[in-house]
PDB file of C-alpha atoms in Angstrom:
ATOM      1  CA  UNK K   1      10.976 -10.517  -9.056  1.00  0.00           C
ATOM      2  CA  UNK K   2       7.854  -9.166  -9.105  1.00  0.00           C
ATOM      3  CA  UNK K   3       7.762  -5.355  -8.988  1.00  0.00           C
ATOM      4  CA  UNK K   4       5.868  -1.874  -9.732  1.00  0.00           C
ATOM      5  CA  UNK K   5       7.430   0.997 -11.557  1.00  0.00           C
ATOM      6  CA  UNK K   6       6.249   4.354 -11.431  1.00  0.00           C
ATOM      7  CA  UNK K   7       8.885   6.507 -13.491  1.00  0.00           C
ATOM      8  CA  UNK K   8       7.656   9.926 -12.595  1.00  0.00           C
ATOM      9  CA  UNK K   9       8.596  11.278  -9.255  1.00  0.00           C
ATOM     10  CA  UNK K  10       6.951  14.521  -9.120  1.00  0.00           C
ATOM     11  CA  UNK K  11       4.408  15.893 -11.970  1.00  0.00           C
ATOM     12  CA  UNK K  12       2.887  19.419 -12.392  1.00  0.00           C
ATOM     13  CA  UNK K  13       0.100  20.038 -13.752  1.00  0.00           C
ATOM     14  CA  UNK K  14      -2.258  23.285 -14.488  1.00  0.00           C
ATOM     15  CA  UNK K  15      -5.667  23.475 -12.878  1.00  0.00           C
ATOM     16  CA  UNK K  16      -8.078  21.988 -15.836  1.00  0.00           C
ATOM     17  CA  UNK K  17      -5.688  20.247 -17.230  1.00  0.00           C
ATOM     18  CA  UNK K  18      -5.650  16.695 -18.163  1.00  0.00           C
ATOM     19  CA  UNK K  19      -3.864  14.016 -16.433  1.00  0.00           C
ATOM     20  CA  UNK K  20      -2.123  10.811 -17.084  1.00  0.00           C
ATOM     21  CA  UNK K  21       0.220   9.032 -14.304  1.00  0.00           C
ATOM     22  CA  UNK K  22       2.289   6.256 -15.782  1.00  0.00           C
ATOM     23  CA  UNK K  23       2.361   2.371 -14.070  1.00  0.00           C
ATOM     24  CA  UNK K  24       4.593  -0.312 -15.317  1.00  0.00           C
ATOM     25  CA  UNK K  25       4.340  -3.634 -13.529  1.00  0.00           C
ATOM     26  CA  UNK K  26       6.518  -7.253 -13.899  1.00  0.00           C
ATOM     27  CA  UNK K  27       4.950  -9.808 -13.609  1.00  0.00           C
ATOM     28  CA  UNK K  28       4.724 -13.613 -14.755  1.00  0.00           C
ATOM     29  CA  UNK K  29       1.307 -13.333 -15.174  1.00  0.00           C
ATOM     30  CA  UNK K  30      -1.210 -10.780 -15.331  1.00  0.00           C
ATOM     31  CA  UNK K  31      -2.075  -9.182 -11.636  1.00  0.00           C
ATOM     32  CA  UNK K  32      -4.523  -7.552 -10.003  1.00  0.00           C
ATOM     33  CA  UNK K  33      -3.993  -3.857 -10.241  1.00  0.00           C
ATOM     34  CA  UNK K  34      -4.504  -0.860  -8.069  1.00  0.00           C
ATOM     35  CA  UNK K  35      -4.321   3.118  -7.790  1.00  0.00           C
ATOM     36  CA  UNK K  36      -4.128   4.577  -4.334  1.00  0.00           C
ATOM     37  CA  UNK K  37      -4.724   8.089  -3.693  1.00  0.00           C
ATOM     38  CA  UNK K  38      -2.665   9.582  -0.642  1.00  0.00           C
ATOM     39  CA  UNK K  39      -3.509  13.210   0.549  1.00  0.00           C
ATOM     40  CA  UNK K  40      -1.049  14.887   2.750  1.00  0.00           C
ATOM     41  CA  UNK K  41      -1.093  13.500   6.339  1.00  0.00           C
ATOM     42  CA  UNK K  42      -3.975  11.079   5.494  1.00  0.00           C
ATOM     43  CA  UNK K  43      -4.190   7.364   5.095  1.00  0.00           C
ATOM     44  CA  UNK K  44      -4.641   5.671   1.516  1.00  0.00           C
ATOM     45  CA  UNK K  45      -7.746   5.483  -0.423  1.00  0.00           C
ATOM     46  CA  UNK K  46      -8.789   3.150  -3.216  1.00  0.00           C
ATOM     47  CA  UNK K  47      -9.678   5.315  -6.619  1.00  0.00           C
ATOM     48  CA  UNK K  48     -10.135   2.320  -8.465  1.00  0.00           C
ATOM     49  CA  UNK K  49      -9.150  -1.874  -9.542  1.00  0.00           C
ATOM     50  CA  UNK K  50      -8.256  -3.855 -12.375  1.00  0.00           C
ATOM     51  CA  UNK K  51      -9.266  -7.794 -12.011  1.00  0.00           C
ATOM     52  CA  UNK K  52     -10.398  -8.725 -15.343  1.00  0.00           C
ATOM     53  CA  UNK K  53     -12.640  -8.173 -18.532  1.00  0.00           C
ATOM     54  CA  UNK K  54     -12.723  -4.354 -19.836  1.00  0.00           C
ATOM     55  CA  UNK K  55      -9.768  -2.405 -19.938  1.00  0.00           C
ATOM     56  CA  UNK K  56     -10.415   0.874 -19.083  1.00  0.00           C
ATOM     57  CA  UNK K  57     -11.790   1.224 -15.690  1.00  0.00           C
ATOM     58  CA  UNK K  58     -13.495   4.103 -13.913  1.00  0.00           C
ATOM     59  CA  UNK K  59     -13.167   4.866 -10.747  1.00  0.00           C
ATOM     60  CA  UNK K  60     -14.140   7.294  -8.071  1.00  0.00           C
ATOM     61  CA  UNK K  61     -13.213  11.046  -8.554  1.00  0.00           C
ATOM     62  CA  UNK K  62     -13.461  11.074 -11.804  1.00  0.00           C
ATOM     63  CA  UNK K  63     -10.347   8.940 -12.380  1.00  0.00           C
ATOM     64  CA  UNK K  64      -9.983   6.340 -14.741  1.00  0.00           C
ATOM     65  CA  UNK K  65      -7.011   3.709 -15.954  1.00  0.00           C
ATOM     66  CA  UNK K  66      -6.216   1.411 -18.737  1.00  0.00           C
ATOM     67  CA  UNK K  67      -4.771  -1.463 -18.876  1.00  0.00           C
ATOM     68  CA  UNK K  68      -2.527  -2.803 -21.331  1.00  0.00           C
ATOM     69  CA  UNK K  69      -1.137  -5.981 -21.950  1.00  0.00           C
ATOM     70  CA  UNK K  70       1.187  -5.494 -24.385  1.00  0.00           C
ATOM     71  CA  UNK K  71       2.570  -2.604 -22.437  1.00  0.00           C
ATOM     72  CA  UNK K  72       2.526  -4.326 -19.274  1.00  0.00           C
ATOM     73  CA  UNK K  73       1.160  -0.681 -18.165  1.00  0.00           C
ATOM     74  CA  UNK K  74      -1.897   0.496 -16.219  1.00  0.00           C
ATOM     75  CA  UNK K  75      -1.297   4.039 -16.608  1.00  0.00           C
ATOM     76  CA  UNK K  76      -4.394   6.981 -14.402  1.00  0.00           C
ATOM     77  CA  UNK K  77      -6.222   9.492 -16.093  1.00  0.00           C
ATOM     78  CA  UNK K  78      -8.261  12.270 -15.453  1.00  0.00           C
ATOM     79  CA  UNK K  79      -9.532  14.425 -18.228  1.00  0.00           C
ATOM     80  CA  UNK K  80      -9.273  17.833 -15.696  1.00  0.00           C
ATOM     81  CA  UNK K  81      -7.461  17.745 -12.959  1.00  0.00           C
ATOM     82  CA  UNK K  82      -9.074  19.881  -9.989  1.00  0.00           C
ATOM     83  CA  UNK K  83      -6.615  21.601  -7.487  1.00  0.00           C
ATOM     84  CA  UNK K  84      -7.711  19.463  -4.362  1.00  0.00           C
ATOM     85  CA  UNK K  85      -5.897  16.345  -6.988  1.00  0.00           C
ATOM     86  CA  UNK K  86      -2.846  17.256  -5.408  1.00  0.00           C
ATOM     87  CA  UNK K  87      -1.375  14.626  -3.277  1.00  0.00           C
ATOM     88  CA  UNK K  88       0.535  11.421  -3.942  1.00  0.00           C
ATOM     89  CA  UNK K  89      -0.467   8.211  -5.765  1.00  0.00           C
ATOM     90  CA  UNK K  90      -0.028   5.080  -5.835  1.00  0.00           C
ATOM     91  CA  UNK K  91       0.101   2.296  -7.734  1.00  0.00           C
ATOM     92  CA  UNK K  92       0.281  -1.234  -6.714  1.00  0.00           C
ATOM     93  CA  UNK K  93      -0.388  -5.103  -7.908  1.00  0.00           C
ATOM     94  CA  UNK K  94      -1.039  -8.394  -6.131  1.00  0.00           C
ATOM     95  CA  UNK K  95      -0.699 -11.831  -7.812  1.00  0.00           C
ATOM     96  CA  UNK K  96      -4.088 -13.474  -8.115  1.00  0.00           C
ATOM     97  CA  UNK K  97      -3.955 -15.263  -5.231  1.00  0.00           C
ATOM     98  CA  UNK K  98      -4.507 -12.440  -3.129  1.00  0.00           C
ATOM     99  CA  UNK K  99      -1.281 -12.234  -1.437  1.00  0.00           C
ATOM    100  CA  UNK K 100       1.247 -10.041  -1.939  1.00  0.00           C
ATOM    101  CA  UNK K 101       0.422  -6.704  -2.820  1.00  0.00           C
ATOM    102  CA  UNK K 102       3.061  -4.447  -4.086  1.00  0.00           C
ATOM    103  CA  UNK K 103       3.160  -1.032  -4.362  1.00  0.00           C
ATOM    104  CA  UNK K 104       5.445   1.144  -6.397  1.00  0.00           C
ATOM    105  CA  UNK K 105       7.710   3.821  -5.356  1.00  0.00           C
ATOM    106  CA  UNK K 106       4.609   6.956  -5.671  1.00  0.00           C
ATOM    107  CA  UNK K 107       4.036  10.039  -7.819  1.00  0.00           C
ATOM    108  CA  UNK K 108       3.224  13.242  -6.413  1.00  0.00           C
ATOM    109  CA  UNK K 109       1.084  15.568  -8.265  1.00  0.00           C
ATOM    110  CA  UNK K 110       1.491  18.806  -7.779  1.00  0.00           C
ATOM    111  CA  UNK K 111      -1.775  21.422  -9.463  1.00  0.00           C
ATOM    112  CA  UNK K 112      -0.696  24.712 -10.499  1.00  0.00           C
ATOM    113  CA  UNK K 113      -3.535  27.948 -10.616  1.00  0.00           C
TER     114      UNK K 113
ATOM    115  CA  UNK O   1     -17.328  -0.965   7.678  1.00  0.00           C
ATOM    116  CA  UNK O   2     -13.750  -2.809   7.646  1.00  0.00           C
ATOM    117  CA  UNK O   3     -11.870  -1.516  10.614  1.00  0.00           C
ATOM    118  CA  UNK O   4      -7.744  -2.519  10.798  1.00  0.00           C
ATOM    119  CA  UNK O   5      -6.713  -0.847  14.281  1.00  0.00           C
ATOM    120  CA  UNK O   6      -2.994  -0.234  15.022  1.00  0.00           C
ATOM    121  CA  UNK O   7      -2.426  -0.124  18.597  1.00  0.00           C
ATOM    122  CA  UNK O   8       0.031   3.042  18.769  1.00  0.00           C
ATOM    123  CA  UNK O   9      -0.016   5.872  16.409  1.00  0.00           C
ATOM    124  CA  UNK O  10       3.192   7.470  17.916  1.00  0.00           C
ATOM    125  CA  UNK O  11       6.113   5.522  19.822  1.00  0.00           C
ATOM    126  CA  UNK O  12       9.870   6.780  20.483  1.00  0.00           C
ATOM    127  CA  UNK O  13      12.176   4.203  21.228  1.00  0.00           C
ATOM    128  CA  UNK O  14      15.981   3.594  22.191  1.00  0.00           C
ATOM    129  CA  UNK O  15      18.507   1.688  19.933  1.00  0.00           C
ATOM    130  CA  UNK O  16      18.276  -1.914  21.048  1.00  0.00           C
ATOM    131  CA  UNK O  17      15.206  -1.927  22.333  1.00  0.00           C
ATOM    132  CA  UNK O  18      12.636  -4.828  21.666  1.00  0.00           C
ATOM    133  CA  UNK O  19       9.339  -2.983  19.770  1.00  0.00           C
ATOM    134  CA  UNK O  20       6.157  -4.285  18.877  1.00  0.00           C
ATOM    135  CA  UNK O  21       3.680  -3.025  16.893  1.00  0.00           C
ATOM    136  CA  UNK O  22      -0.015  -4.435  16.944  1.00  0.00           C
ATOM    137  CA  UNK O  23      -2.787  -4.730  14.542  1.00  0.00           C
ATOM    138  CA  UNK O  24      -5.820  -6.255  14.802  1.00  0.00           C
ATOM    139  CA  UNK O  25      -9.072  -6.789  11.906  1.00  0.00           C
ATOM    140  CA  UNK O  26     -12.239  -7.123  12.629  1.00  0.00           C
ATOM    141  CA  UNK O  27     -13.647  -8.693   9.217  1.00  0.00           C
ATOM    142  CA  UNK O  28     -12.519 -12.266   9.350  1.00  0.00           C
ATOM    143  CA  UNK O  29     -10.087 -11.995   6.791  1.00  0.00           C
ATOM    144  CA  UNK O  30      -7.574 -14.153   5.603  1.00  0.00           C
ATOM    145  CA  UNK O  31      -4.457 -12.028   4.747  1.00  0.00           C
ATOM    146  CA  UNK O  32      -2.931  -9.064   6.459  1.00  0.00           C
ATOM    147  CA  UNK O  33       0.569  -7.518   5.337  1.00  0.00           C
ATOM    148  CA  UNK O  34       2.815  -4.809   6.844  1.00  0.00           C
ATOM    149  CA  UNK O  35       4.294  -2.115   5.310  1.00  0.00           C
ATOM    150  CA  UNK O  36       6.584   1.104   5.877  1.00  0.00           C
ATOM    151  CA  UNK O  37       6.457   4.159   4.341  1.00  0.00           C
ATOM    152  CA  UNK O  38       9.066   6.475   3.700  1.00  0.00           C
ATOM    153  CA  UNK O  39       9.576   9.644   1.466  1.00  0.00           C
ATOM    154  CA  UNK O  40      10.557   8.907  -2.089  1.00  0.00           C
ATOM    155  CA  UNK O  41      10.419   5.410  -1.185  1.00  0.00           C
ATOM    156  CA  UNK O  42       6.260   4.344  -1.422  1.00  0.00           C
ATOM    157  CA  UNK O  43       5.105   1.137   0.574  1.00  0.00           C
ATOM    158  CA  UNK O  44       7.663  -1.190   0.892  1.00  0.00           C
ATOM    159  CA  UNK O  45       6.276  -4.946   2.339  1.00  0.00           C
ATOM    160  CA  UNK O  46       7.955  -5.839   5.326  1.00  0.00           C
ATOM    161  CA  UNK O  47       5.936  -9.214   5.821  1.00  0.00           C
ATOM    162  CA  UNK O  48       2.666 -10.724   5.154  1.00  0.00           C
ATOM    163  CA  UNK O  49       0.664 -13.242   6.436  1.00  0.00           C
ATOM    164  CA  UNK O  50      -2.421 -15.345   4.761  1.00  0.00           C
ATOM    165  CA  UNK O  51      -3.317 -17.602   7.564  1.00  0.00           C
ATOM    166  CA  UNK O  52      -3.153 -18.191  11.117  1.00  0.00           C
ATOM    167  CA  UNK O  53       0.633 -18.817  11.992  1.00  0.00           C
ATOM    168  CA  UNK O  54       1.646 -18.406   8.379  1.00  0.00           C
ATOM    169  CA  UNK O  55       3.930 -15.778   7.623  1.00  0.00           C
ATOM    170  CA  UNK O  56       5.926 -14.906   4.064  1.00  0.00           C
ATOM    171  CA  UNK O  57       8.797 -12.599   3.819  1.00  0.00           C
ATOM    172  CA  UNK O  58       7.999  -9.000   1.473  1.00  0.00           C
ATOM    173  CA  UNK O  59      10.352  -7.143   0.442  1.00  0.00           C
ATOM    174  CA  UNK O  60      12.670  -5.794   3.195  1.00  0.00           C
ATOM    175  CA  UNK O  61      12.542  -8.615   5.809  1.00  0.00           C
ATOM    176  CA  UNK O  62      15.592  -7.607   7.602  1.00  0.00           C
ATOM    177  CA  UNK O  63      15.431  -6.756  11.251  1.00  0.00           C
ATOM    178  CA  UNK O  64      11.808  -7.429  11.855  1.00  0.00           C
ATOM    179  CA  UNK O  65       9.996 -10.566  13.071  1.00  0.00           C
ATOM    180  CA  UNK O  66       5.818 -11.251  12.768  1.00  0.00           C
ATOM    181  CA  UNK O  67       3.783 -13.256  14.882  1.00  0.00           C
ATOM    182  CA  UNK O  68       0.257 -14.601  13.651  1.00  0.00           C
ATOM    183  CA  UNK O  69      -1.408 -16.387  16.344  1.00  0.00           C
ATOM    184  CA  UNK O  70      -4.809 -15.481  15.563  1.00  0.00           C
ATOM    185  CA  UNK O  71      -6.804 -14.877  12.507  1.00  0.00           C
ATOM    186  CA  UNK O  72      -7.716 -11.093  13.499  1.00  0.00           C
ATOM    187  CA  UNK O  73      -3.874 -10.263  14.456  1.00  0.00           C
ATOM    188  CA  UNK O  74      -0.971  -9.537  13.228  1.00  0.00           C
ATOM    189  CA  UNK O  75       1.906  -8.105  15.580  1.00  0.00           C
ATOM    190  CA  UNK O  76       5.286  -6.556  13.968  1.00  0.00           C
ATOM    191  CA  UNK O  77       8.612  -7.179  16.210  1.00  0.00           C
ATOM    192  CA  UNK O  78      11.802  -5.661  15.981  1.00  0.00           C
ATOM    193  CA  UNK O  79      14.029  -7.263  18.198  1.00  0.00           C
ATOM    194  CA  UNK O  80      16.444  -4.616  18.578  1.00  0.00           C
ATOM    195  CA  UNK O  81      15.475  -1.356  17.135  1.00  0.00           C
ATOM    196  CA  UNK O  82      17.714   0.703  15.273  1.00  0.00           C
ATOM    197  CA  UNK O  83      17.429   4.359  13.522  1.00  0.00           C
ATOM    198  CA  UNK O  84      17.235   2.968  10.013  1.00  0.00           C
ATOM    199  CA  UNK O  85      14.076   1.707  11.263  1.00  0.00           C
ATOM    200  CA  UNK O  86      12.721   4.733  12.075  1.00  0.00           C
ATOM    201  CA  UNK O  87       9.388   5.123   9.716  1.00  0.00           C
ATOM    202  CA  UNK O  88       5.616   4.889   9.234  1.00  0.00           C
ATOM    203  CA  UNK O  89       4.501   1.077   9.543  1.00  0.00           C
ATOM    204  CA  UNK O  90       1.054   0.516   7.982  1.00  0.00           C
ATOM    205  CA  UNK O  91      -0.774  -2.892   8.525  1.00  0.00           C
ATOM    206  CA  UNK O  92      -3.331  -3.740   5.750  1.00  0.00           C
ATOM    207  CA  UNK O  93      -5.757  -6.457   4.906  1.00  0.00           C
ATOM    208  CA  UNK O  94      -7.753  -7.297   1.723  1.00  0.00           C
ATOM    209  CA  UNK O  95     -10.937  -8.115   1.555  1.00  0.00           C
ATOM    210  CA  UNK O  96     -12.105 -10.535  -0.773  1.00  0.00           C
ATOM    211  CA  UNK O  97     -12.274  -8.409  -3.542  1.00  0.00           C
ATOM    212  CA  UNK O  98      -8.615  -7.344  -3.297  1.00  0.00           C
ATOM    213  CA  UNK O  99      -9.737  -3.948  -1.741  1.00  0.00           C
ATOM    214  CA  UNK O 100      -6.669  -3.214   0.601  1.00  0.00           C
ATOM    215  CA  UNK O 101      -8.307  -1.785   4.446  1.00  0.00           C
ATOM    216  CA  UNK O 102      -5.521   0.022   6.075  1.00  0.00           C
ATOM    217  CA  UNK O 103      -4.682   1.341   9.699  1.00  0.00           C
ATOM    218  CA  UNK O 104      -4.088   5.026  10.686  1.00  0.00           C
ATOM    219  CA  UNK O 105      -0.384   3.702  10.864  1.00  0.00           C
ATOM    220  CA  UNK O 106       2.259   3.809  13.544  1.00  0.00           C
ATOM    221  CA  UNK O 107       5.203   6.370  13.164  1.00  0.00           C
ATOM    222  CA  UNK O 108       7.931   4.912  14.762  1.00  0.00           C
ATOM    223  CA  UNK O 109      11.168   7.315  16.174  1.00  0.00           C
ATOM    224  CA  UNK O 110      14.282   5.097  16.903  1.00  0.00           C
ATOM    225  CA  UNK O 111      16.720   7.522  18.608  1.00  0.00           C
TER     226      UNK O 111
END
């Protein structure tokens, strides 16, 4: 079945710190790929996509993710986090056909002074 | 802008009773899902739809029902409501670059 994996549950991090949120999906062929930022109380934003071609993508924030096939991963980065980081993500894949989107289970990020 | 509009953002319900929850798009697109959210638990994809009066089970299916008769909505049923079913329910559609547009949501008490 297809499915997302986020292994971490909660991270902490230090203000200026760098960052790196792990993804795992299964698939039968390569999705489309997703992070979703979720601040307390507020709806879901897009940081950033994988479809196709380059690897490492950059998004908005200054977040960015890789993609690797081997790995089946598509693990977010951010070279310092900032304390207003804190809140959950998310990430998520949809089959090429632009149907089903899945999401994974969410890692909250937590910024300590 | 993409605007996906859920018709309630709060409703409190009895067990049994017949809910609905609406959602309508306003960008012509194809496919529009439904989710629920829950603590620990992320998005989890209660049904999706990709056409008018096409439906396709997600992942927890159980206890709701969808109707798609037109492109711009998508309504979420549960027949008889029960407090496991107590949650957030998010609608979302894609655009056509995959870009997932979603409601303010609908937090939904079963008592």
């Amino acid at each position: 079945a297809q499915s997302v994996t986020q292994p971490d549950i909660h991270i902490t991090v230090s203000e200026g710190a760098s960052l790196e949120l792990r993804c795992n999906y299964s698939y039968g062929a390569t999705p489309y790929l997703f992070w979703y930022v979720q601040s307390p109380g507020q709806g879901l934003q897009l940081l950033l996509k994988y479809f196709s071609g380059d690897t490492l993508v950059q998004g908005i924030k200054g977040f960015e993710a890789e993609f690797k096939r081997s790995q089946s991963s598509f693990n977010l980065r951010k070279p310092s986090v900032h304390w207003s980081d804190a809140a959950e993500y998310f990430c998520a894949a949809m089959n090429t056909g632009f149907q089903k989107l899945v999401f994974g289970t969410g890692t909250r990020l937590l910024v300590s002074p | 802008d993409v605007k996906v509009t859920q018709s309630s953002r709060y409703l409190v319900k009895r067990t049994g009773e017949k809910v609905f929850l609406e959602c309508v798009q306003d960008m012509d697109h194809e496919n529009m899902f439904w989710y629920r959210q829950d603590p620990g638990l992320g998005l989890r994809l209660i049904y999706f739809s990709y056409d008018v009066k096409m439906k396709e089970k997600g992942d927890i299916p159980e206890g709701y029902s969808v109707s798609r008769e037109k492109k711009e909505r998508f309504s979420l049923i549960l027949e008889s409501a029960s407090t496991n079913q107590t949650s957030m329910y998010l609608c979302a559609s894609p655009d056509r670059t995959g870009e997932l547009f979603f409601g303010e949501g609908s937090r939904l008490t079963v008592l």
